Amino acid sequence: MERLIRALILLAALPGFVFDAHAGSQTVGMDLDVLQEAPEPRIWFGPIAGFTTVPHPIPASESSAGRAFAFPLGSKVRFEVRDLGPRQSVLWEDLDSESDSVEIDLNRPGPMFLRCTILPDRARVAMPLLVIPLAPDQMEFTEQVALQQPFKARSGVSNQESVEDFFGYPSVADLARIDGRLTTSTGTPLRFSASGLELAGSATWDHLLEWVIDGNAVGSGEMSHVFQETGLHHVSVGPAQVRRELELMTYDVSIELVGEKRIRDDRPVTFIAHTDPPGYEDLVQWFASTLEGSVSPSAGTGARFETRFRSTWLGTGKRWVGVRADNEMEQQDFHPRSLSGTIFQVPCYPLQQLDFFVSATRTSSNTVNFFLALTNSSMMDMNLVVCAMLDLKFGSVEHEVYKVEKDFLGEWSCSQTGTGSLRPSYHFGCKRVFLPANTSWIVFDDEATFDKDGNGSIDDVVQADLARVYFDILKDCEIDDSCDSVVGRNKFLVPESPDFPEWVNVWAGHSRFALLDESSHDAQISWQSGNWVTMGYPGTYPARMTGEVSGLPAGSRFEFVYGDELGGSYLVPASRDGSGVGRSVAVDEKLTITEEPGVDHFLNVYLPGDSGEVIEEGQVVRFDGTVFAREGAPYYEEGDLMHKVSVQMVQDTQPPIFLDTKVQRSGSSVGVSMAAIDMASRVGGAFVRTTAPDGSNREIPLGRPSRGSTGFVSVFEGTLDFVDPSQDLELVVVDSIGNERSEVVRAP
């Protein structure tokens, strides 16, 4: 019998020798190379009595290699083409059958070809067979279970490659043998392979070796499987009558972050693995990665993993760090939202644009940090002059009015020309800025104080006092020292020549959602009505405002109010994808800027339910508008740009997040350093609460963010004198909405 089998094998190896499925007549001239392709759809076979219990696909890799598939002599086998398209059919060649499947009695030993054509594509599928005497109890084979994609932490790779490794493996678990059982975590892809006696290199019977897992036949020969359930699994392999048995144990992993649930930079952080069922913690494989900076160590084994992340915060405030434990992962992904916008009309740079980010945060009882950053997202370097002012929401005081013009040297010069009545404000003056292509620059990161009653004294402010940021982008040229006089409280800058358009004015504002109450609206944001031309040269300016409101829930309504005049009302339609956030709404409004300076324009929002239910934490609603002159506006032609409006409302109920805190004693003084970031605004203020010698509480402000700040990450540093070593220090950071977070430490 063995000689017959080997003779048939050798015969099957001869090129050009095949048998017809019915008569066995020889066909000459058939080149096996033509039949090496195995296009989809694929052929399935079985079940075969004594060997397999369910149909299995013919392995594509074996088929494409031109190897013959051994089948037992005397068996009746059903062959079927699966995964056909809706209009496809199968024509079995030499069998006069047009059906998805055929049954063939394999009663004649030797090689044969099973061929079919997929109609109407005319694609051919061919399967070389070898019919030989096979007895299940005489089949010799080996089996193996291994990791389909073994994980190995690479050293010396880039952050991007490390992140690719983090997400590139469904699991980083190992496959161990414990008490005779293979053991791994759930979710780990495993490769099951069974190989029969090699048949002279031209035929295989691996496909007859069936894998059964927990009572279900799941594949044959070589296959992949992922266990999703924990516990003991029973695995068997081989012909149905003589299967070999093995056991495989799987467990789930959960990760516990010890202590504070926030991964901080440059501090040891400890993770503990818990397994279900317990007892497999020592097998857990760990891997850590970060998008920026470094992590060391990046890999480990066992129930406990201690590592340290360093410099993981990007200059934009975006951050991602991750830790894997087998198939489980802990990620902290941070993408802060901010009050930002885009200027599309940049003086002297047509078709280019500037992105901006602004914030204003109370830093002490009477000081405010003002922050303005610009990003040149174009491919062209820019030279600009930027002037900025911050005003309060309440009151009206006398201002010194300054006018800016080009002097005979072609420089911007400033001179006081009179007074005017406006909201209490602080002007930060003008700065010359060079912005290389694709770079960001912090233009202002300054401290402001306010005189709320106009008597020349510095008054206390609260976060709710802070209103709008107003800034101007001017054509680049030298700035005369005379413009230094503009910096200070209750000062205002307007152009000497209102019809000399070498600037762009922008109003930017920030507000928060309020929970539903008895008020007439759920949220409101405002900005002043005109620009520095209309304020410096009062008159009646017919205008048109176009723009877009985005980020509101479907079913919301919003309206514009211009002073005492009601503008348009709009309804937010549902999004096309059915998500809770509705579609952006285009607005087109006609309005009139009146002679009275400082009149507020409002955007009122009415939500379809409680903001805590329909607005997610960190959700931002934006209005970006452009105001153009209409016919009859002084100093302007119809259609001329007057100013931009870029305001937002944010659901911000969460305080900032500490990234790092350090307290260090030097003699009788204590040095304090804090770094923090906020999800929806910017951390602009920090102070220390402690106990005064008389027993009362005192707040020591740390001023504006230090030079160590980058982008959205704010760093504060300060020195406290004569601190009792027994005292607790409460370190406090506050965002531009007014949310604060504190951490109590003991003075060293």
XYZ file of N, CA and C in Angstrom, residues 613-708:
288
model
N -27.027 67.741 30.084
C -27.418 66.538 29.361
C -27.109 66.626 27.868
N -27.233 67.799 27.290
C -27.078 67.916 25.833
C -25.731 68.488 25.428
N -24.965 68.986 26.401
C -23.639 69.532 26.115
C -22.609 68.709 26.874
N -21.646 68.157 26.177
C -20.606 67.378 26.825
C -19.527 68.294 27.401
N -18.842 67.783 28.419
C -17.738 68.534 29.004
C -16.686 68.823 27.930
N -16.273 70.067 27.859
C -15.278 70.462 26.867
C -15.851 70.815 25.513
N -17.170 70.632 25.325
C -17.762 70.943 24.024
C -17.727 72.448 23.774
N -17.365 72.818 22.578
C -17.189 74.226 22.222
C -18.202 74.614 21.146
N -18.870 75.719 21.354
C -19.749 76.315 20.349
C -19.088 77.594 19.871
N -18.924 77.726 18.574
C -18.178 78.853 18.026
C -19.062 79.703 17.119
N -18.766 80.990 17.136
C -19.270 81.866 16.092
C -18.089 82.594 15.485
N -17.894 82.385 14.213
C -16.856 83.083 13.463
C -17.557 83.923 12.402
N -17.426 85.230 12.539
C -18.124 86.125 11.629
C -17.213 87.199 11.068
N -17.622 87.736 9.966
C -16.908 88.845 9.331
C -17.909 89.954 9.053
N -17.544 91.175 9.447
C -18.431 92.329 9.260
C -17.904 93.150 8.089
N -18.785 93.378 7.106
C -18.451 94.164 5.921
C -19.278 95.452 5.924
N -18.766 96.448 5.262
C -19.506 97.704 5.126
C -20.600 97.558 4.076
N -21.734 98.201 4.357
C -22.785 98.322 3.341
C -22.753 99.744 2.765
N -23.521 99.928 1.749
C -23.586 101.243 1.104
C -23.978 102.307 2.132
N -23.257 103.395 2.146
C -23.553 104.493 3.048
C -22.661 104.553 4.267
N -21.786 103.563 4.459
C -20.894 103.590 5.607
C -19.758 104.575 5.359
N -19.528 105.514 6.290
C -18.429 106.474 6.099
C -17.080 105.754 6.007
N -16.205 106.320 5.186
C -14.825 105.872 5.029
C -14.686 104.503 4.346
N -15.782 103.829 4.064
C -15.705 102.488 3.496
C -16.439 102.430 2.165
N -15.938 101.609 1.275
C -16.692 101.226 0.095
C -17.560 100.019 0.451
N -18.660 99.869 -0.256
C -19.528 98.727 0.000
C -18.739 97.431 -0.198
N -18.825 96.542 0.806
C -18.118 95.266 0.737
C -16.760 95.275 1.394
N -16.267 96.450 1.841
C -14.972 96.505 2.520
C -15.050 95.772 3.861
N -13.949 95.119 4.215
C -13.864 94.464 5.516
C -13.799 95.510 6.620
N -14.642 95.353 7.638
C -14.598 96.238 8.796
C -13.889 95.563 9.975
N -14.359 94.382 10.381
C -13.678 93.661 11.454
C -14.144 92.213 11.484
N -13.425 91.437 12.288
C -13.745 90.032 12.495
C -14.320 89.846 13.893
N -15.181 88.834 14.035
C -15.695 88.427 15.337
C -15.440 86.929 15.480
N -14.757 86.537 16.533
C -14.477 85.121 16.766
C -14.699 84.850 18.242
N -15.853 84.291 18.584
C -16.215 84.080 19.984
C -16.651 82.633 20.163
N -16.599 82.186 21.409
C -17.009 80.809 21.671
C -17.613 80.684 23.051
N -18.442 79.655 23.193
C -18.961 79.239 24.487
C -18.432 77.831 24.730
N -18.142 77.517 25.972
C -17.547 76.222 26.272
C -18.192 75.649 27.524
N -18.455 74.367 27.484
C -18.924 73.663 28.682
C -17.682 73.269 29.475
N -17.342 74.101 30.431
C -16.112 73.918 31.186
C -16.441 73.928 32.662
N -16.678 72.753 33.223
C -16.963 72.638 34.648
C -15.815 71.999 35.405
N -14.793 71.545 34.665
C -13.686 70.846 35.299
C -12.498 71.783 35.497
N -11.826 71.678 36.630
C -10.667 72.536 36.886
C -9.452 72.070 36.103
N -8.385 72.865 36.115
C -7.164 72.450 35.419
C -6.591 71.161 35.996
N -5.617 70.628 35.303
C -4.946 69.393 35.711
C -3.496 69.713 36.037
N -3.047 69.294 37.207
C -1.640 69.456 37.566
C -0.790 68.479 36.752
N 0.253 69.009 36.158
C 1.235 68.156 35.508
C 2.415 67.907 36.431
N 2.742 68.910 37.242
C 3.892 68.777 38.121
C 3.796 69.829 39.218
N 4.220 69.489 40.418
C 4.332 70.445 41.517
C 5.635 70.158 42.259
N 6.348 71.211 42.592
C 7.598 71.062 43.331
C 7.668 72.137 44.405
N 8.075 71.739 45.599
C 8.269 72.663 46.715
C 9.634 72.359 47.311
N 10.488 73.362 47.399
C 11.854 73.158 47.868
C 12.259 74.293 48.797
N 12.809 73.948 49.973
C 13.202 74.961 50.952
C 14.642 75.393 50.725
N 14.873 76.693 50.899
C 16.218 77.254 50.854
C 16.321 78.276 51.983
N 16.914 77.874 53.099
C 16.954 78.750 54.262
C 15.567 78.952 54.832
N 15.190 80.222 54.981
C 13.860 80.530 55.510
C 12.818 80.684 54.413
N 13.236 80.492 53.170
C 12.320 80.658 52.044
C 11.959 79.296 51.442
N 10.845 79.298 50.729
C 10.387 78.087 50.046
C 10.128 78.425 48.581
N 10.768 77.690 47.684
C 10.518 77.849 46.258
C 9.394 76.936 45.807
N 8.471 77.495 45.039
C 7.304 76.750 44.569
C 7.285 76.762 43.047
N 7.018 75.611 42.453
C 6.872 75.504 41.000
C 5.676 74.623 40.702
N 4.833 75.088 39.769
C 3.653 74.320 39.357
C 3.534 74.355 37.841
N 3.153 73.232 37.261
C 2.832 73.164 35.835
C 1.450 72.546 35.701
N 0.601 73.152 34.867
C -0.777 72.675 34.742
C -1.296 72.951 33.337
N -2.386 72.280 33.013
C -3.032 72.445 31.709
C -4.533 72.283 31.907
N -5.324 72.873 31.016
C -6.776 72.804 31.136
C -7.374 72.303 29.830
N -8.455 71.527 29.946
C -9.066 70.918 28.765
C -9.748 71.929 27.853
N -10.330 72.970 28.423
C -11.182 73.821 27.615
C -10.719 75.265 27.526
N -9.780 75.663 28.320
C -9.286 77.026 28.258
C -7.803 76.996 28.590
N -7.285 78.054 29.164
C -5.859 78.099 29.491
C -5.678 78.400 30.966
N -4.699 77.738 31.568
C -4.366 78.014 32.960
C -3.536 79.288 32.986
N -4.118 80.360 33.505
C -3.420 81.633 33.487
C -3.082 82.169 34.850
N -3.518 81.484 35.917
C -3.280 82.001 37.251
C -2.922 80.910 38.236
N -2.085 81.259 39.215
C -1.695 80.319 40.260
C -1.345 81.109 41.512
N -1.638 80.529 42.659
C -1.274 81.168 43.909
C -1.152 80.103 44.991
N -0.629 80.515 46.122
C -0.436 79.612 47.253
C -1.265 80.118 48.418
N -2.065 79.253 48.996
C -2.821 79.588 50.196
C -2.068 79.042 51.402
N -1.898 79.874 52.376
C -1.213 79.464 53.597
C -1.772 80.265 54.766
N -1.203 80.076 55.931
C -1.699 80.746 57.132
C -0.755 81.873 57.519
N -1.300 83.056 57.701
C -0.506 84.219 58.105
C -0.123 84.097 59.575
N 0.886 84.865 60.016
C 1.293 84.804 61.440
C 0.159 85.069 62.410
N -0.827 85.888 62.020
C -1.939 86.175 62.922
C -3.013 85.090 62.889
N -2.752 84.024 62.125
C -3.698 82.923 62.060
C -4.703 83.002 60.932
N -4.738 84.105 60.219
C -5.682 84.253 59.107
C -5.126 83.601 57.847
N -6.021 83.301 56.930
C -5.595 82.733 55.655
C -5.075 83.830 54.739
N -4.074 83.541 53.971
C -3.567 84.506 53.012
C -3.300 83.800 51.683
N -3.439 84.569 50.603
C -3.163 84.072 49.258
C -1.949 84.808 48.704
N -0.982 84.047 48.237
C 0.228 84.628 47.669
C 0.231 84.318 46.177
N -0.025 85.321 45.329
C -0.062 85.048 43.886
C 1.336 84.784 43.351
N 1.402 83.899 42.369
C 2.666 83.599 41.707
C 2.813 84.360 40.400
N 1.882 85.275 40.125
C 2.007 86.098 38.925
C 1.659 85.347 37.663
N 2.135 85.878 36.558
C 1.818 85.280 35.266
C 2.680 84.041 35.020
N 2.319 83.212 34.059
C 3.127 82.026 33.760
C 4.565 82.406 33.421
N 5.490 81.556 33.809
C 6.907 81.839 33.630
C 7.350 81.504 32.215
N 8.614 81.738 31.939
C 9.158 81.468 30.617
C 9.180 79.978 30.306
N 9.037 79.147 31.332
C 9.010 77.708 31.084
C 7.732 77.238 30.435
